[in-house]
Coordinates of C-alpha atoms in Angstrom, one line a residue:
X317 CA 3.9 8.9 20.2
X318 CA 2.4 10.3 17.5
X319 CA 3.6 7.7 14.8
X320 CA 1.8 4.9 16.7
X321 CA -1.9 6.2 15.2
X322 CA -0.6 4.9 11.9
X323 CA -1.0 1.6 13.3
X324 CA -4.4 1.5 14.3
X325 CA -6.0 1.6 11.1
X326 CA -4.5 -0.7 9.3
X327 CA -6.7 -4.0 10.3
X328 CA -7.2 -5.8 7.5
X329 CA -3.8 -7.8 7.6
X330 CA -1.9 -8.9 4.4
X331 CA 0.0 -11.8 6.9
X332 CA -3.9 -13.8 6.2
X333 CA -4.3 -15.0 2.9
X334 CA -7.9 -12.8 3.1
X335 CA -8.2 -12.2 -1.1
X336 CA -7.5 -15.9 -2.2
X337 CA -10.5 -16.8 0.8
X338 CA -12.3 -13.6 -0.2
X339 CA -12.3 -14.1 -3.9
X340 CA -13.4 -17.7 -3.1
X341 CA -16.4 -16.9 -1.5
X342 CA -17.6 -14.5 -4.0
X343 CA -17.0 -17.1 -7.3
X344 CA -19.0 -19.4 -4.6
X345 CA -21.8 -17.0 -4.4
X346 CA -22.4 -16.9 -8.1
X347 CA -25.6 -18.3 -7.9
X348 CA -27.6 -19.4 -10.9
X349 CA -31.7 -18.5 -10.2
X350 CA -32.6 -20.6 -13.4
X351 CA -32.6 -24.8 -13.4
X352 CA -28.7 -24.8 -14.4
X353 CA -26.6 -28.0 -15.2
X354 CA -24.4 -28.6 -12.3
X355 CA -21.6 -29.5 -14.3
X356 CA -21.4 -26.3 -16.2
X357 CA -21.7 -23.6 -12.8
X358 CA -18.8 -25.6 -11.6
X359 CA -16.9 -25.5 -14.6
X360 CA -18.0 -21.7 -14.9
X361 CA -16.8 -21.0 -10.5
X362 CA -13.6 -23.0 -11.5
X363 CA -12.8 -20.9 -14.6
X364 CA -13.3 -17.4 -12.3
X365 CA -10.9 -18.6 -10.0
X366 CA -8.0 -19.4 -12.6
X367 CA -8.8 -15.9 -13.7
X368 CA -8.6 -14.2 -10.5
X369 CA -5.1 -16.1 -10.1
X370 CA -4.1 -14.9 -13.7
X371 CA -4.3 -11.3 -12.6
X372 CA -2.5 -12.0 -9.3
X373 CA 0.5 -13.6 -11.2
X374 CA 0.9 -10.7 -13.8
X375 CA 0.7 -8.4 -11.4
X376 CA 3.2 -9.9 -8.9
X377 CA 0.8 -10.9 -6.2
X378 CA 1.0 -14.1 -4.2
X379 CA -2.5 -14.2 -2.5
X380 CA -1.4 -16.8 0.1
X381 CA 2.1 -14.8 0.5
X382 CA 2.1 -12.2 4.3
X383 CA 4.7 -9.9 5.5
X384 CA 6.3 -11.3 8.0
X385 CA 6.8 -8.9 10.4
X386 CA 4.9 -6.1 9.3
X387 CA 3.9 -3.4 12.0
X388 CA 6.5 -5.4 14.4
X389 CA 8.9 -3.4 16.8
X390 CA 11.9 -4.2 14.7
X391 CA 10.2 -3.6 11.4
X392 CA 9.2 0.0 12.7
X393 CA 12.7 0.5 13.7
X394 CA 14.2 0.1 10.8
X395 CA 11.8 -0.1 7.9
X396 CA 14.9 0.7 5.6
X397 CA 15.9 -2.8 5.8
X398 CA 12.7 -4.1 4.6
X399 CA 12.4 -3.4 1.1
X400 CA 9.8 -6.4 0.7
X401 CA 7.2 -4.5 2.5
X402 CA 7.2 -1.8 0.1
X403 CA 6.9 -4.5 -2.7
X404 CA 4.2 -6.6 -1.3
X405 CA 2.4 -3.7 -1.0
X406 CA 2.7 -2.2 -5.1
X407 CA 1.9 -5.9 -6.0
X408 CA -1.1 -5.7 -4.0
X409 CA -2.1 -2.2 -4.8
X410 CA -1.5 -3.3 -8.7
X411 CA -3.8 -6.4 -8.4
X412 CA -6.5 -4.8 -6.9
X413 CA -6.6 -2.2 -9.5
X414 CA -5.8 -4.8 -12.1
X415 CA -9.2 -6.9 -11.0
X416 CA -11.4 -4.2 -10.1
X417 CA -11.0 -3.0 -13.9
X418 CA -11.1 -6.2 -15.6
X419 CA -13.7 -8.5 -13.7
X420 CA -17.0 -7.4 -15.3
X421 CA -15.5 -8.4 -18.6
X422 CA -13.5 -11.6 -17.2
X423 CA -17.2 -12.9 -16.2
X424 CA -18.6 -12.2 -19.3
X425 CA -16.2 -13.9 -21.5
X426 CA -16.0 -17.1 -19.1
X427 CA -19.5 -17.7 -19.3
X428 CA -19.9 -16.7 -22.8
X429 CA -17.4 -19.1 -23.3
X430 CA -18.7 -22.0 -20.9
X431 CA -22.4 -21.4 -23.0
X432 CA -21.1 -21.7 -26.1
X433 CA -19.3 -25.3 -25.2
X434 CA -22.3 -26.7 -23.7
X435 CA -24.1 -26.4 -27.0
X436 CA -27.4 -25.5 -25.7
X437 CA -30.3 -24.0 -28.1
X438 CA -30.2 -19.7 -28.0
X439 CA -33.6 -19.6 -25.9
X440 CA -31.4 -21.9 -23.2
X441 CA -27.9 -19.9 -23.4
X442 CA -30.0 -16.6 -23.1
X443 CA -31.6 -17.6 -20.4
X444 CA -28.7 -19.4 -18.4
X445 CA -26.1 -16.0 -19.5
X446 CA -28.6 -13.7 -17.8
X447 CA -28.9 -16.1 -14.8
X448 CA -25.1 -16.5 -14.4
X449 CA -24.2 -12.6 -14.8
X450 CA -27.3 -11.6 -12.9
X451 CA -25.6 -13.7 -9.7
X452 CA -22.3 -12.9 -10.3
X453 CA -23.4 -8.3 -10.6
X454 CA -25.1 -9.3 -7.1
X455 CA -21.5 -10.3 -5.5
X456 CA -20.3 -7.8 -7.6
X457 CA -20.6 -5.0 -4.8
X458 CA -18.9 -7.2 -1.8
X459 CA -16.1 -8.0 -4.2
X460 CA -15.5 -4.2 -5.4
X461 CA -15.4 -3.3 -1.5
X462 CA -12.8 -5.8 -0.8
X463 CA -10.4 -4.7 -3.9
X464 CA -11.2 -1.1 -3.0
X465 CA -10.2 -1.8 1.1
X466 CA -7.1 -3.6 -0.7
X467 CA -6.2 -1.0 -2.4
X468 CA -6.6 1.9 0.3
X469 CA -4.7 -0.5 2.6
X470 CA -1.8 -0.8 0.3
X471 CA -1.3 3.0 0.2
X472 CA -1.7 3.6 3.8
X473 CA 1.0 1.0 4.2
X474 CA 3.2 2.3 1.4
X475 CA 3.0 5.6 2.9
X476 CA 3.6 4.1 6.4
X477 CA 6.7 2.8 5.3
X478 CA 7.7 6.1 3.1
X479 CA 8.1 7.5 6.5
X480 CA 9.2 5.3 8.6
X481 CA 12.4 5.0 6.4
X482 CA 12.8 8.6 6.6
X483 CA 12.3 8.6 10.4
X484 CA 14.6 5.2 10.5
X485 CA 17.4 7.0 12.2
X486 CA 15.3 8.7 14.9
X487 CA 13.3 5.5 16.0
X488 CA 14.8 2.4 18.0
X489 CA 13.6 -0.8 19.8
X490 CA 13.0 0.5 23.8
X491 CA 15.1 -1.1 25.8
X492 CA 12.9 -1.3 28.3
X493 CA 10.3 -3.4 25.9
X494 CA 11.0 -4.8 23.1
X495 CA 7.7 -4.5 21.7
X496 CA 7.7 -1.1 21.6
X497 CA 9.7 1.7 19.8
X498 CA 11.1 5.4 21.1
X499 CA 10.9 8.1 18.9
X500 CA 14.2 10.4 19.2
X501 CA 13.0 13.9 18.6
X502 CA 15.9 15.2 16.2
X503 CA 18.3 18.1 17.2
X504 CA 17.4 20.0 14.3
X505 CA 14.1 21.8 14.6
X506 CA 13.4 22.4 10.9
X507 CA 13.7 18.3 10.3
X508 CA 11.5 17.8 13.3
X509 CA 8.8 19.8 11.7
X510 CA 9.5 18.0 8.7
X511 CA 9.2 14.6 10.4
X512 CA 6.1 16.0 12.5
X513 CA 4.2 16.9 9.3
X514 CA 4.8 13.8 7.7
X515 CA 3.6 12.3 10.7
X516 CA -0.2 14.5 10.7
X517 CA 0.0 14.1 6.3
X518 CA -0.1 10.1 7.5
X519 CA -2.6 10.3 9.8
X520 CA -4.8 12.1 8.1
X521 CA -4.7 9.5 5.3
X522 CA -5.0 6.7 8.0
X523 CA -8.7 8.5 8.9
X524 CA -9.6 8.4 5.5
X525 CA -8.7 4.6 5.0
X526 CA -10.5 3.8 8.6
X527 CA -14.0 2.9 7.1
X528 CA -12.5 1.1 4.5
X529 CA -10.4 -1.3 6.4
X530 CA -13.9 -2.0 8.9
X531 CA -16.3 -2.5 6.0
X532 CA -13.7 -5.1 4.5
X533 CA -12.7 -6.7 7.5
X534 CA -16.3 -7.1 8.6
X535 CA -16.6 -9.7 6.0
X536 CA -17.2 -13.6 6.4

């Protein structure tokens, strides 16, 4: 069946809190190439990861929150009952966008901040700044991967479900299995090619997401 491929691309599941451990790893991975005060990197990691929770909360996005459920037998069957899905996934679409935009200047800000408090001479805060933002533009590149895969997932998934609430009437659990579903090919031939196309429009967006998804789900 045809709207099975839809499944196999989408690896990188939202039912693992992945960005809260993600994001984690990259504020840990800050690192600081001059002689830094312990005290202040801490305070400067801790300040990047209320930040990264700021964005989640005004956009909606519970980093530690799945979808229970999601790509199940009875969610496939009747995706029209799960109007969470569709949520989860604009929250987490919205955040991605939301961080990928705003973190080069978040950084700056928190250590400009963090430097100015610790009342070091100028020589000092110049050199520690470029220390801290040089780190922080090498992790810079794994993080914008992993919103990026976030973001491509969240569409795929948002167009997933899209269809299967259109197909909702045509699809039930098998009795045979209830693991899997059976597609009912509808009496009317115009809405099967409508159904059919939505099906190969899908797909084709799946093989676009496919590297995506293995780059991010590659990571530590």
């Amino acid at each position: 069946m045809r709207m099975l491929l839809l499944l196999s691309a989408l690896a990188l599941s939202p039912n693992q809190p992945v960005s809260a451990r993600a994001h984690a790893d990259v504020a840990a991975r800050v690192s600081v190439r001059a002689d830094s005060d312990s005290v202040l990197n801490a305070a400067i990691l801790a300040d990047m990861a209320a930040a990264f929770a700021q964005v989640a909360k005004r956009n909606g996005y519970d980093r530690q929150k799945g979808v229970p459920g999601w790509l199940e037998a009875p969610y496939l069957a009747s995706a029209s009952t799960r109007p969470d899905v569709a949520e989860f996934f604009l929250h987490r679409k919205a955040y991605a966008e939301d961080l990928g935009a705003h973190v080069d200047t978040i950084a700056m800000i928190i250590v400009a901040r963090r430097l100015k408090a610790a009342g070091m001479d100028v020589v000092r805060t110049n050199e520690m700044r470029r220390a801290f933002l040089f780190g922080f533009k090498k992790s810079d590149a794994r993080l914008r991967t992993m919103l990026a895969a976030m973001r491509q997932q969240s569409i795929v998934a948002l167009n997933l479900h899209e269809f299967l609430v259109k197909v909702d009437p045509h699809v039930r659990i098998n009795p045979k299995d209830a693991d899997k579903v059976i597609f009912d090919r509808p009496a009317d031939q115009r809405r099967y090619i409508e159904l059919a196309t939505a099906v190969d429009e899908a797909n084709a967006q799946m093989e676009q997401a496919t590297p995506t998804q293995t780059t991010a789900s590659a990571q530590p």
